[in-house]
PDB file of N, CA and C in Angstrom:
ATOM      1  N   UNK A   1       0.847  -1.181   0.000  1.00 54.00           N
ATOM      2  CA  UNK A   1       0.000   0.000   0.000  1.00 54.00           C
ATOM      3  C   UNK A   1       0.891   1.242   0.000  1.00 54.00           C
ATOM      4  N   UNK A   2       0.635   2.221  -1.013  1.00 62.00           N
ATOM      5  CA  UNK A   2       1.518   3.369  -0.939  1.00 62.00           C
ATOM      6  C   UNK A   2       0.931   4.538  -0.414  1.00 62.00           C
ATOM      7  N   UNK A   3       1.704   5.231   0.583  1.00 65.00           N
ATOM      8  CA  UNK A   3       1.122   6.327   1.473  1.00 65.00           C
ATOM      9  C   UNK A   3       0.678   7.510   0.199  1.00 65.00           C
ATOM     10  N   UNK A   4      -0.624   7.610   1.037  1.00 64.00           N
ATOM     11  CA  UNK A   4      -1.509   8.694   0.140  1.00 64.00           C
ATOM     12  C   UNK A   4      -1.013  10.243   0.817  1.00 64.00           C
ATOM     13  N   UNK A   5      -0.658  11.896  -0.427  1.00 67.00           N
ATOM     14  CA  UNK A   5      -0.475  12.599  -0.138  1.00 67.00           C
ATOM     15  C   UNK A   5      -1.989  13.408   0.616  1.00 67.00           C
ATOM     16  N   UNK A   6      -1.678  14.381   1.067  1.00 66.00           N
ATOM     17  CA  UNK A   6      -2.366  15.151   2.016  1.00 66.00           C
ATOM     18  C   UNK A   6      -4.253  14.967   0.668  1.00 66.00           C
ATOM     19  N   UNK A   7      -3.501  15.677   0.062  1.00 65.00           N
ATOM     20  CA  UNK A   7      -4.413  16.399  -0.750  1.00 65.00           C
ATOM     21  C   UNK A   7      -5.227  15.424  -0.777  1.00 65.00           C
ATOM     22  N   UNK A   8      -4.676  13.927  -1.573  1.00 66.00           N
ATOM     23  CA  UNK A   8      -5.894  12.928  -1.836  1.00 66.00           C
ATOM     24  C   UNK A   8      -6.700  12.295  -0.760  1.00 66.00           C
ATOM     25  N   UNK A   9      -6.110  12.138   0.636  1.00 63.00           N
ATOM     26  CA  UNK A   9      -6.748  12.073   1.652  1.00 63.00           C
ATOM     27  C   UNK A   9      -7.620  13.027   1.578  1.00 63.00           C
ATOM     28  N   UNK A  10      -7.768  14.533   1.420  1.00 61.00           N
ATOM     29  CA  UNK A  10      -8.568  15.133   1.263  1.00 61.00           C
ATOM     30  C   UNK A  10      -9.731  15.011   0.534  1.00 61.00           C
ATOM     31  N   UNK A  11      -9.394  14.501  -0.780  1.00 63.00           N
ATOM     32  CA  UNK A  11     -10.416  14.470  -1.839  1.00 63.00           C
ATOM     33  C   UNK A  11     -11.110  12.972  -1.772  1.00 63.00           C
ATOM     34  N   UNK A  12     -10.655  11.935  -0.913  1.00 66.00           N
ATOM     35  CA  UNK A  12     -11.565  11.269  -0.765  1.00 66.00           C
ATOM     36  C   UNK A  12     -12.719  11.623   0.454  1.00 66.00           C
ATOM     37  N   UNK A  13     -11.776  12.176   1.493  1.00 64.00           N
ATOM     38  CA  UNK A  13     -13.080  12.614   2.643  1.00 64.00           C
ATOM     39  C   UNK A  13     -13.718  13.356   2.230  1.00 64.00           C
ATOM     40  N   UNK A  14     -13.712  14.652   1.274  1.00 62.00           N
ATOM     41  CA  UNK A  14     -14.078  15.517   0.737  1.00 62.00           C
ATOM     42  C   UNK A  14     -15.629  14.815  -0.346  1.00 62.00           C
ATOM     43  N   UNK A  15     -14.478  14.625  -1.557  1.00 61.00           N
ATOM     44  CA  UNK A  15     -15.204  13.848  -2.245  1.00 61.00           C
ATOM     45  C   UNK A  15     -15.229  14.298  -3.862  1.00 61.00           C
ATOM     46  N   UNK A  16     -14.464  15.234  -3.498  1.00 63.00           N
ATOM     47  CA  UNK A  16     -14.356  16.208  -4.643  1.00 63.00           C
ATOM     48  C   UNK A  16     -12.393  16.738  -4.809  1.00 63.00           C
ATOM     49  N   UNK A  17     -11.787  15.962  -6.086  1.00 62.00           N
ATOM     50  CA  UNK A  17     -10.774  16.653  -6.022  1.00 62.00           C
ATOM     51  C   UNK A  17      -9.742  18.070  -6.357  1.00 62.00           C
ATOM     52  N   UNK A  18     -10.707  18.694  -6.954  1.00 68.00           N
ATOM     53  CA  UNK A  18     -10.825  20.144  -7.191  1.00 68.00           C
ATOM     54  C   UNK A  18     -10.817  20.761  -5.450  1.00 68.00           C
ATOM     55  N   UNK A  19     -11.875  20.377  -5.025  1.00 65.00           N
ATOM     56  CA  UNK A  19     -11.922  20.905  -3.599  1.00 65.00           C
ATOM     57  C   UNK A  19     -10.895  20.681  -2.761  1.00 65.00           C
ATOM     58  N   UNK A  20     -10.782  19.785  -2.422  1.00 63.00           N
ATOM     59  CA  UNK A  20      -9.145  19.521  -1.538  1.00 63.00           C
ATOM     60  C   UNK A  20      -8.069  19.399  -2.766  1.00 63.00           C
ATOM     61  N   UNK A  21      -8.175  20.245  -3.843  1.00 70.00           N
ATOM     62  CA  UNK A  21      -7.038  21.778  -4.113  1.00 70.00           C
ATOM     63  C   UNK A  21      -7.068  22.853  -3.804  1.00 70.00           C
ATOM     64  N   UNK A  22      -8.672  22.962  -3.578  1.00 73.00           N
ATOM     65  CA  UNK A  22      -8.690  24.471  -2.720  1.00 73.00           C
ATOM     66  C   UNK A  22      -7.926  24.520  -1.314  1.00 73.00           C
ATOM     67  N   UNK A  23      -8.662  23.674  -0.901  1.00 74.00           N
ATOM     68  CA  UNK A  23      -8.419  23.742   1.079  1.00 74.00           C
ATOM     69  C   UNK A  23      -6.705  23.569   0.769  1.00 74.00           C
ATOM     70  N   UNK A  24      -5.802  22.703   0.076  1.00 84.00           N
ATOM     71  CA  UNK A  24      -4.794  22.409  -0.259  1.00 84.00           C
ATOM     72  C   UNK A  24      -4.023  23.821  -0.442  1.00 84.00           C
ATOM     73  N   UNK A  25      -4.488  24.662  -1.258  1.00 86.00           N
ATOM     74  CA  UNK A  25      -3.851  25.741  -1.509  1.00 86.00           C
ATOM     75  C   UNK A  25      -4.271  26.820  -0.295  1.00 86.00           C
ATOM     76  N   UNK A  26      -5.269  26.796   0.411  1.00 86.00           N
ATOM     77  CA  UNK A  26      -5.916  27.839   1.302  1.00 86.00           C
ATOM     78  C   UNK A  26      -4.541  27.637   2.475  1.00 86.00           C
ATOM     79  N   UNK A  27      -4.100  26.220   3.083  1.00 90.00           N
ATOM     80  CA  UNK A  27      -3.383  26.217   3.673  1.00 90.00           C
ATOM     81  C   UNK A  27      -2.048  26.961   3.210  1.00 90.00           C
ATOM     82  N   UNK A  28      -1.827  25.972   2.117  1.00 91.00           N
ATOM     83  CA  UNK A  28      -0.323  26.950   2.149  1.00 91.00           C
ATOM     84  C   UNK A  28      -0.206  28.451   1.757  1.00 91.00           C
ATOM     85  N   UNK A  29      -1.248  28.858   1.589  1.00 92.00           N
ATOM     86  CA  UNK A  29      -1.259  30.582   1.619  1.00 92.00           C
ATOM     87  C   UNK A  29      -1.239  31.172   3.167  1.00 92.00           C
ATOM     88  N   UNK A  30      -1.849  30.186   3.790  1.00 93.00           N
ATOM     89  CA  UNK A  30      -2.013  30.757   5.203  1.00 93.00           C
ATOM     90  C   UNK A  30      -0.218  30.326   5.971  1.00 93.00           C
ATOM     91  N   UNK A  31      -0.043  29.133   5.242  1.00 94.00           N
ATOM     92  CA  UNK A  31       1.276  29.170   5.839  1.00 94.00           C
ATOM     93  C   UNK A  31       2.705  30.017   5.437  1.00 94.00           C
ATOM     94  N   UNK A  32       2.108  30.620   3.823  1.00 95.00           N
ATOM     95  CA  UNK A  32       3.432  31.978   3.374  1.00 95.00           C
ATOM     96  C   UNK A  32       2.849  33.300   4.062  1.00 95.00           C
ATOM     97  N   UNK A  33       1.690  33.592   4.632  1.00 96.00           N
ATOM     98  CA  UNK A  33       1.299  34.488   5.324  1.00 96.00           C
ATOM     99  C   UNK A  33       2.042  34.674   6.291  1.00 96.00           C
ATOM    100  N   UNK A  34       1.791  33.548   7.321  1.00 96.00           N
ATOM    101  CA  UNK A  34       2.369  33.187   8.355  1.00 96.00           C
ATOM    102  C   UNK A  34       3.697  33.673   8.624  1.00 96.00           C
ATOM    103  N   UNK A  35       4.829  33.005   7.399  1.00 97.00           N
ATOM    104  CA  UNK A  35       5.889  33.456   7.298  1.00 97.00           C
ATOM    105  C   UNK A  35       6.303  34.459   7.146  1.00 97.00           C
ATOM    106  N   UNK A  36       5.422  35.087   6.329  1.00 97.00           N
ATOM    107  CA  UNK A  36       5.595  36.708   5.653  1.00 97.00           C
ATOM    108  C   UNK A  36       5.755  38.083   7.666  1.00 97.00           C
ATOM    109  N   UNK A  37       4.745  37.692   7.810  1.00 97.00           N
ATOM    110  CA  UNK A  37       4.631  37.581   9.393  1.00 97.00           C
ATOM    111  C   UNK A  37       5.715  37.800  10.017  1.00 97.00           C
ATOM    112  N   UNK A  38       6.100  36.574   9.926  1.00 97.00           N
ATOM    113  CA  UNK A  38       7.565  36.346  10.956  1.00 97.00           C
ATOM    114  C   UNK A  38       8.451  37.022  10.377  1.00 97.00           C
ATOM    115  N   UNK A  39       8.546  37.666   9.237  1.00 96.00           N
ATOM    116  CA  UNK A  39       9.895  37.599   8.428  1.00 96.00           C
ATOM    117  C   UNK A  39       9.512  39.262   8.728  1.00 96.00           C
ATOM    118  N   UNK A  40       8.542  39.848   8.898  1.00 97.00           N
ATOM    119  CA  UNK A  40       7.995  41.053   9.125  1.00 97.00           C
ATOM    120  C   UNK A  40       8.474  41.735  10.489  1.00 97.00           C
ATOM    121  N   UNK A  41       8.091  41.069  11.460  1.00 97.00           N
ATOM    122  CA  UNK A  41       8.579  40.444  13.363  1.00 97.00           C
ATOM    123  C   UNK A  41      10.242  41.182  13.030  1.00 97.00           C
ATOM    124  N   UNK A  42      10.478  39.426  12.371  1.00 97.00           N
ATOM    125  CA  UNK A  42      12.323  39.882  12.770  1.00 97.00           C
ATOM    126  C   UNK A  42      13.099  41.243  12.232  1.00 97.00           C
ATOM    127  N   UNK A  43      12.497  41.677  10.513  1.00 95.00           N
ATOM    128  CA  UNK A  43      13.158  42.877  10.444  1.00 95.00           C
ATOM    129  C   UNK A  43      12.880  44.445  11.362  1.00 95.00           C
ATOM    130  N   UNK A  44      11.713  44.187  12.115  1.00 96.00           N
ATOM    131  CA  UNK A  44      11.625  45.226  12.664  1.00 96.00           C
ATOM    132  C   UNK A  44      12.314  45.447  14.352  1.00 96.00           C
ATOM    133  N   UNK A  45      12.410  43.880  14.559  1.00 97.00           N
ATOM    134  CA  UNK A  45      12.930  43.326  16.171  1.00 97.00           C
ATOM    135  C   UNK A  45      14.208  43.289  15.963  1.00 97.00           C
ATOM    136  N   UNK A  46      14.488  43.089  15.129  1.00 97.00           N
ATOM    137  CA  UNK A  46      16.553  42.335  14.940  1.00 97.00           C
ATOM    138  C   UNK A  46      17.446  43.131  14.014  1.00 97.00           C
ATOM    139  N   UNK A  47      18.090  44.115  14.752  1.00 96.00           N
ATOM    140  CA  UNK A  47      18.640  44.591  13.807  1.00 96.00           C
ATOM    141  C   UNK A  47      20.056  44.023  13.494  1.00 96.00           C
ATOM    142  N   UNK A  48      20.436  43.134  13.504  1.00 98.00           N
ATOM    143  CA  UNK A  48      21.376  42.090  12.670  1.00 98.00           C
ATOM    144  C   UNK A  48      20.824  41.454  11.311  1.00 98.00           C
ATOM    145  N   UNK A  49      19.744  41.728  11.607  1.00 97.00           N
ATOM    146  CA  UNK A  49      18.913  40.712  10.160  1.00 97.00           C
ATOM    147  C   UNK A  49      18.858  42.211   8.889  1.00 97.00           C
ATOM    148  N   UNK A  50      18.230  43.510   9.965  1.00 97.00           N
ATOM    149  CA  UNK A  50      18.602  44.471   8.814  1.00 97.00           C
ATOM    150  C   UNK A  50      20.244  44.817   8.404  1.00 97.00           C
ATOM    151  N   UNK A  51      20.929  44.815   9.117  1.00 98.00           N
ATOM    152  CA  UNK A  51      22.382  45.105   8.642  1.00 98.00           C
ATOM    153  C   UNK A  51      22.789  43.890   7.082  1.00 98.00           C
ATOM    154  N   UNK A  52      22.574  42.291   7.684  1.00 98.00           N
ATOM    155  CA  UNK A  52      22.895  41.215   6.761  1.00 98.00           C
ATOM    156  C   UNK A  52      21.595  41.842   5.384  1.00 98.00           C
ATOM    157  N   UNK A  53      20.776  42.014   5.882  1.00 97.00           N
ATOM    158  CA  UNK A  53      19.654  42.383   4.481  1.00 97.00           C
ATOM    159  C   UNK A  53      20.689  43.635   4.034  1.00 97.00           C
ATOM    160  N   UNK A  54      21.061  44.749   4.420  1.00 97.00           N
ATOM    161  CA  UNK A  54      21.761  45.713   3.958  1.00 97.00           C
ATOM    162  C   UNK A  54      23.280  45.690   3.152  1.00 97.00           C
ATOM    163  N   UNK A  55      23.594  44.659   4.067  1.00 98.00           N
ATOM    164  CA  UNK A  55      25.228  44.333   3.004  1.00 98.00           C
ATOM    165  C   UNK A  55      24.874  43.632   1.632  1.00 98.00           C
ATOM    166  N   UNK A  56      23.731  42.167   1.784  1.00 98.00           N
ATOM    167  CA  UNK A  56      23.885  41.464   0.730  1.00 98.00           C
ATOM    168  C   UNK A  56      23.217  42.624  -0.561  1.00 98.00           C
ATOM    169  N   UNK A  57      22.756  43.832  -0.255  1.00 98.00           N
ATOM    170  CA  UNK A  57      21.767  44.387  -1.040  1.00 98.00           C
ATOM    171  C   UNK A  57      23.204  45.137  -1.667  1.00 98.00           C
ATOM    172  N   UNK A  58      24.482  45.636  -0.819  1.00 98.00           N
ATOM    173  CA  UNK A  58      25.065  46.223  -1.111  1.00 98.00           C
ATOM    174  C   UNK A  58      25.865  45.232  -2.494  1.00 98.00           C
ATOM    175  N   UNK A  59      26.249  44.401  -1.938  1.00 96.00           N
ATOM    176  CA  UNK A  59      26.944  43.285  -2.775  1.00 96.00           C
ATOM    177  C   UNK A  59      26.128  42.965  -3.887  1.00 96.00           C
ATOM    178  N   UNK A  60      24.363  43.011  -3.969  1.00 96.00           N
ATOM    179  CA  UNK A  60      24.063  42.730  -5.668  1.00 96.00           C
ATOM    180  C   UNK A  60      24.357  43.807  -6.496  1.00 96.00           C
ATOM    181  N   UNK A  61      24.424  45.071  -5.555  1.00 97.00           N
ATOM    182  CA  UNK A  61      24.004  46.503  -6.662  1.00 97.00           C
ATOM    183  C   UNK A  61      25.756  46.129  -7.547  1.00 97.00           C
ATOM    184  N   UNK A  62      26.598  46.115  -6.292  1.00 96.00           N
ATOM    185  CA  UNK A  62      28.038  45.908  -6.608  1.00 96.00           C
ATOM    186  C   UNK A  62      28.002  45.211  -7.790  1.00 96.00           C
ATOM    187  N   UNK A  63      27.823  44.060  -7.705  1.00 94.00           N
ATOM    188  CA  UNK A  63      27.246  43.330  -8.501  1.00 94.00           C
ATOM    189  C   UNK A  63      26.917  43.356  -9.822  1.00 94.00           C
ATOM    190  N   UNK A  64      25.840  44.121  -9.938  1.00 94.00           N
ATOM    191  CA  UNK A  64      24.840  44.170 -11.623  1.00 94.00           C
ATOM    192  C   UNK A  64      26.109  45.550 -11.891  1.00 94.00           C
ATOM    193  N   UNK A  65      26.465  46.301 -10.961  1.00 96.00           N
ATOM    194  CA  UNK A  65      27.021  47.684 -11.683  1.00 96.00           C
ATOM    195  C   UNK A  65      28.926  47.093 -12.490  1.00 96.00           C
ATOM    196  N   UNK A  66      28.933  46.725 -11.850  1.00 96.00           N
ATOM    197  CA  UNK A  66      30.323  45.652 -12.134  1.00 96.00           C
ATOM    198  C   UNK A  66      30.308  44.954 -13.098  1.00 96.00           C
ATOM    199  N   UNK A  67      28.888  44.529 -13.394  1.00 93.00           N
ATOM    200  CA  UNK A  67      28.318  43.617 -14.773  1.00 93.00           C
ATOM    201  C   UNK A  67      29.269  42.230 -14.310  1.00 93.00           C
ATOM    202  N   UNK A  68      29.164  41.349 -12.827  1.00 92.00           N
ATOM    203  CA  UNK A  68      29.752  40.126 -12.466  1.00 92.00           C
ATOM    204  C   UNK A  68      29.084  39.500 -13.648  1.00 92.00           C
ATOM    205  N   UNK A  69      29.515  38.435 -13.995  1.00 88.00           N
ATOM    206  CA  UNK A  69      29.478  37.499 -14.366  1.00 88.00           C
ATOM    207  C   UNK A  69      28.837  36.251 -13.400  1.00 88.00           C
ATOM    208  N   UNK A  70      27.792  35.253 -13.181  1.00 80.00           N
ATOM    209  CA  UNK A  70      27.374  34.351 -12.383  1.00 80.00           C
ATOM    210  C   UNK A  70      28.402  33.150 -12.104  1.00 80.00           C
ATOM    211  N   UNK A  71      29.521  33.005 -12.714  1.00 79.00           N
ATOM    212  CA  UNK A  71      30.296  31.723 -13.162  1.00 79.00           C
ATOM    213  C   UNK A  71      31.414  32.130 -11.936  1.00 79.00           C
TER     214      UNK A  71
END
């Protein structure tokens, strides 16, 4: 017997598999919310996270203006 993913567990209790794509997708929006959230939290709580956000920003501009190469 091969373990069934979330979703199709869904769509058999459900009954409908369109529908548990909805509820399927409703979650993981609620869970990049979530994150969005946290990621919201730390730049305003931690200012180590804004400094590291501030250098790497410094290093792309460096970057594209330098015309790096990816290799």
């Amino acid at each position: 017997m091969t373990p069934r993913s979330d979703a199709e567990f869904e769509a058999e209790r459900i009954g409908s598999p369109s529908r548990a794509r909805r509820i399927d997708l409703r979650r993981t929006l609620y869970s990049f919310r979530h994150a969005g959230r946290g990621f919201a939290w730390a730049l305003t709580s931690q200012a180590n996270l804004r400094v590291h956000i501030g250098a790497a920003a410094v290093v792309l501009i460096a970057a594209l203006l330098l015309h790096f190469s990816p290799i």
